[in-house]
């Protein structure tokens, strides 16, 4: 995604927005999507107990679900009431992609059902990054800590973890290269200290 020289954020973003709209307006109200969400134990936006999000046109103000944030969200505390009035919640699709990946449900048909016809362009890059993150998490720590990282709340803990599904050798090799770059980062082997092999790879990409 970010490391791909062919990735164009300005082409990706409209597709991602299309996936958000499809997810909110159609997918979350579909029985098949609801069944998958129930099995992997993640609430859909319309099921949030506080400020549910029913559709892209009827977003609730200042949603408090696991992936809802107002556009002017700040880490320094809640906004004053005057600022909250009329704000539109923004629903991230990343928590849903992550949950599908770690439970082995990030299959083409399921991703299409959740995110619509534009899922490859809008969700595909996110899926690629999160699959790699899952590999890195498994390599970094044990099962219990990996599960903890993917639990979202006491009520939305991940019920089971499955090894990454439908893996190709190119994905493993790409993850190995990026992991090596991270290990170099841990040893401050970046910039002028970067290993020559990484400099050569960066220059050829």
Tab-separated table of C-alpha atoms in Angstrom:
chain	number	residue	atom	x	y	z
A	1	UNK	CA	0.000	0.000	0.000
A	2	UNK	CA	2.269	2.806	1.235
A	3	UNK	CA	5.468	1.149	-0.057
A	4	UNK	CA	3.976	0.407	-3.483
A	5	UNK	CA	5.121	3.021	-6.031
A	6	UNK	CA	1.983	2.268	-8.055
A	7	UNK	CA	-0.355	3.119	-5.174
A	8	UNK	CA	-2.286	6.345	-5.789
A	9	UNK	CA	-4.044	7.649	-2.698
A	10	UNK	CA	-6.268	9.917	-4.792
A	11	UNK	CA	-7.544	6.946	-6.781
A	12	UNK	CA	-7.892	4.788	-3.683
A	13	UNK	CA	-9.850	7.210	-1.497
A	14	UNK	CA	-13.031	7.495	-3.640
A	15	UNK	CA	-13.167	3.703	-3.820
A	16	UNK	CA	-12.788	3.469	-0.039
A	17	UNK	CA	-15.619	5.983	0.387
A	18	UNK	CA	-17.752	3.889	-1.955
A	19	UNK	CA	-17.063	0.874	0.263
A	20	UNK	CA	-18.050	2.863	3.356
A	21	UNK	CA	-21.319	3.917	1.746
A	22	UNK	CA	-22.141	0.389	0.633
A	23	UNK	CA	-21.310	-1.015	4.054
A	24	UNK	CA	-23.523	1.494	5.870
A	25	UNK	CA	-26.432	1.642	3.434
A	26	UNK	CA	-26.692	-1.993	2.367
A	27	UNK	CA	-24.307	-4.561	3.822
A	28	UNK	CA	-24.929	-3.986	7.522
A	29	UNK	CA	-28.661	-4.564	6.962
A	30	UNK	CA	-28.112	-7.803	5.040
A	31	UNK	CA	-28.784	-11.038	6.884
A	32	UNK	CA	-25.666	-12.788	5.592
A	33	UNK	CA	-23.393	-9.960	6.731
A	34	UNK	CA	-25.147	-9.892	10.103
A	35	UNK	CA	-24.564	-13.637	10.476
A	36	UNK	CA	-20.831	-13.314	9.807
A	37	UNK	CA	-20.562	-10.330	12.143
A	38	UNK	CA	-22.345	-12.282	14.874
A	39	UNK	CA	-20.044	-15.276	14.452
A	40	UNK	CA	-16.867	-13.179	14.662
A	41	UNK	CA	-18.427	-11.109	17.468
A	42	UNK	CA	-18.282	-7.573	16.117
A	43	UNK	CA	-21.140	-5.082	16.233
A	44	UNK	CA	-22.291	-3.477	13.036
A	45	UNK	CA	-22.797	0.304	13.174
A	46	UNK	CA	-26.589	0.068	13.410
A	47	UNK	CA	-26.165	-2.250	16.429
A	48	UNK	CA	-24.080	0.153	18.515
A	49	UNK	CA	-25.828	0.707	21.838
A	50	UNK	CA	-24.886	4.387	21.851
A	51	UNK	CA	-25.602	6.485	18.770
A	52	UNK	CA	-26.133	3.732	16.205
A	53	UNK	CA	-25.318	4.592	12.595
A	54	UNK	CA	-28.139	3.476	10.356
A	55	UNK	CA	-26.893	4.676	6.963
A	56	UNK	CA	-24.456	7.008	5.255
A	57	UNK	CA	-27.186	9.637	4.998
A	58	UNK	CA	-28.299	9.346	8.616
A	59	UNK	CA	-25.118	9.249	10.641
A	60	UNK	CA	-25.591	9.844	14.325
A	61	UNK	CA	-23.746	12.769	15.924
A	62	UNK	CA	-20.558	11.893	17.806
A	63	UNK	CA	-20.901	8.124	17.585
A	64	UNK	CA	-19.277	6.059	20.297
A	65	UNK	CA	-18.993	2.724	18.539
A	66	UNK	CA	-15.626	1.016	18.095
A	67	UNK	CA	-14.836	2.766	14.818
A	68	UNK	CA	-16.797	6.026	14.924
A	69	UNK	CA	-15.024	9.340	15.308
A	70	UNK	CA	-16.156	12.876	14.540
A	71	UNK	CA	-14.041	14.685	11.935
A	72	UNK	CA	-12.566	17.000	14.574
A	73	UNK	CA	-11.888	14.273	17.129
A	74	UNK	CA	-9.098	15.150	19.531
A	75	UNK	CA	-7.081	13.156	22.031
A	76	UNK	CA	-7.316	15.928	24.607
A	77	UNK	CA	-10.860	15.248	25.748
A	78	UNK	CA	-14.436	15.549	24.494
A	79	UNK	CA	-15.447	18.484	22.375
A	80	UNK	CA	-17.640	21.202	23.881
A	81	UNK	CA	-21.358	20.606	23.254
A	82	UNK	CA	-21.513	23.435	20.741
A	83	UNK	CA	-18.888	21.750	18.607
A	84	UNK	CA	-20.558	18.345	18.818
A	85	UNK	CA	-23.883	19.617	17.550
A	86	UNK	CA	-24.468	18.408	14.015
A	87	UNK	CA	-21.141	16.667	13.591
A	88	UNK	CA	-21.158	13.639	11.343
A	89	UNK	CA	-19.688	10.357	12.557
A	90	UNK	CA	-16.994	8.790	10.432
A	91	UNK	CA	-17.063	4.997	10.381
A	92	UNK	CA	-13.735	3.285	9.812
A	93	UNK	CA	-13.823	-0.020	7.988
A	94	UNK	CA	-10.443	-1.121	9.344
A	95	UNK	CA	-11.795	-2.866	12.501
A	96	UNK	CA	-14.057	-4.989	10.304
A	97	UNK	CA	-11.235	-5.870	7.903
A	98	UNK	CA	-9.000	-6.818	10.837
A	99	UNK	CA	-11.671	-9.035	12.412
A	100	UNK	CA	-12.346	-10.820	9.123
A	101	UNK	CA	-8.628	-11.444	8.607
A	102	UNK	CA	-7.841	-12.912	12.019
A	103	UNK	CA	-10.877	-15.202	11.921
A	104	UNK	CA	-10.096	-16.412	8.400
A	105	UNK	CA	-13.102	-14.739	6.791
A	106	UNK	CA	-11.308	-12.282	4.494
A	107	UNK	CA	-12.362	-14.222	1.422
A	108	UNK	CA	-13.295	-12.477	-1.818
A	109	UNK	CA	-17.001	-13.267	-1.588
A	110	UNK	CA	-17.284	-12.098	2.006
A	111	UNK	CA	-15.342	-8.897	1.340
A	112	UNK	CA	-17.599	-8.205	-1.643
A	113	UNK	CA	-20.653	-8.797	0.526
A	114	UNK	CA	-19.406	-6.404	3.195
A	115	UNK	CA	-17.980	-3.653	1.009
A	116	UNK	CA	-19.499	-3.853	-2.462
A	117	UNK	CA	-18.179	-3.836	-6.014
A	118	UNK	CA	-15.311	-1.440	-5.264
A	119	UNK	CA	-13.851	-3.608	-2.502
A	120	UNK	CA	-10.711	-4.630	-4.405
A	121	UNK	CA	-9.679	-1.040	-5.011
A	122	UNK	CA	-10.997	0.438	-1.760
A	123	UNK	CA	-10.441	-2.373	0.744
A	124	UNK	CA	-7.770	-4.425	-1.015
A	125	UNK	CA	-4.860	-2.171	0.038
A	126	UNK	CA	-6.136	-2.104	3.629
A	127	UNK	CA	-6.501	-5.878	3.609
A	128	UNK	CA	-2.932	-6.257	2.333
A	129	UNK	CA	-1.538	-4.075	5.124
A	130	UNK	CA	-3.583	-5.737	7.840
A	131	UNK	CA	-2.684	-9.246	6.692
A	132	UNK	CA	0.965	-8.261	6.983
A	133	UNK	CA	0.320	-6.734	10.408
A	134	UNK	CA	-1.241	-10.020	11.503
A	135	UNK	CA	1.851	-11.915	10.366
A	136	UNK	CA	4.038	-9.472	12.271
A	137	UNK	CA	1.899	-9.757	15.408
A	138	UNK	CA	2.177	-13.548	15.326
A	139	UNK	CA	5.949	-13.315	14.915
A	140	UNK	CA	6.352	-10.732	17.691
A	141	UNK	CA	4.403	-12.233	20.596
A	142	UNK	CA	2.527	-15.336	21.720
A	143	UNK	CA	-1.069	-16.309	21.060
A	144	UNK	CA	-2.556	-14.653	24.148
A	145	UNK	CA	-0.991	-11.286	23.378
A	146	UNK	CA	-1.979	-11.502	19.730
A	147	UNK	CA	-5.563	-12.185	20.760
A	148	UNK	CA	-5.425	-9.268	23.200
A	149	UNK	CA	-4.327	-6.956	20.397
A	150	UNK	CA	-7.331	-7.972	18.313
A	151	UNK	CA	-9.919	-7.872	21.106
A	152	UNK	CA	-11.898	-4.648	20.749
A	153	UNK	CA	-13.773	-4.563	24.044
A	154	UNK	CA	-15.040	-7.014	26.676
A	155	UNK	CA	-18.192	-7.411	24.597
A	156	UNK	CA	-16.416	-7.686	21.238
A	157	UNK	CA	-13.496	-9.956	22.016
A	158	UNK	CA	-12.335	-12.063	19.107
A	159	UNK	CA	-13.852	-15.552	19.643
A	160	UNK	CA	-11.104	-17.435	17.798
A	161	UNK	CA	-7.945	-16.841	15.794
A	162	UNK	CA	-7.067	-18.704	12.626
A	163	UNK	CA	-3.740	-18.769	10.816
A	164	UNK	CA	-3.664	-16.441	7.831
A	165	UNK	CA	-5.661	-17.948	4.972
A	166	UNK	CA	-4.990	-18.129	1.216
A	167	UNK	CA	-1.358	-17.085	1.533
A	168	UNK	CA	0.877	-16.857	-1.544
A	169	UNK	CA	4.658	-16.998	-1.607
A	170	UNK	CA	4.834	-13.390	-2.823
A	171	UNK	CA	2.988	-12.268	0.285
A	172	UNK	CA	5.372	-14.159	2.563
A	173	UNK	CA	8.446	-12.819	0.786
A	174	UNK	CA	7.113	-9.261	0.919
A	175	UNK	CA	6.426	-9.624	4.631
A	176	UNK	CA	9.908	-11.042	5.216
A	177	UNK	CA	11.493	-8.045	3.489
A	178	UNK	CA	9.437	-5.567	5.488
A	179	UNK	CA	10.150	-7.458	8.711
A	180	UNK	CA	13.878	-7.254	8.005
A	181	UNK	CA	13.511	-3.506	7.516
A	182	UNK	CA	11.794	-3.279	10.887
A	183	UNK	CA	14.545	-5.249	12.606
A	184	UNK	CA	17.024	-2.818	11.074
A	185	UNK	CA	14.931	0.031	12.458
A	186	UNK	CA	15.150	-1.492	15.952
A	187	UNK	CA	18.941	-1.413	15.622
A	188	UNK	CA	18.873	2.164	14.206
A	189	UNK	CA	20.137	0.819	10.899
A	190	UNK	CA	18.289	3.443	8.865
A	191	UNK	CA	19.299	6.270	6.570
A	192	UNK	CA	23.084	6.259	6.137
A	193	UNK	CA	23.292	3.140	8.328
A	194	UNK	CA	20.752	1.128	6.345
A	195	UNK	CA	22.051	-2.224	5.077
A	196	UNK	CA	23.169	-2.039	1.458
A	197	UNK	CA	20.674	-4.670	0.378
A	198	UNK	CA	17.810	-2.494	1.624
A	199	UNK	CA	19.218	0.584	-0.105
A	200	UNK	CA	19.493	-1.387	-3.334
A	201	UNK	CA	15.919	-2.635	-2.980
A	202	UNK	CA	14.638	0.877	-2.256
A	203	UNK	CA	16.490	2.250	-5.252
A	204	UNK	CA	15.035	-0.359	-7.575
A	205	UNK	CA	11.439	0.033	-6.347
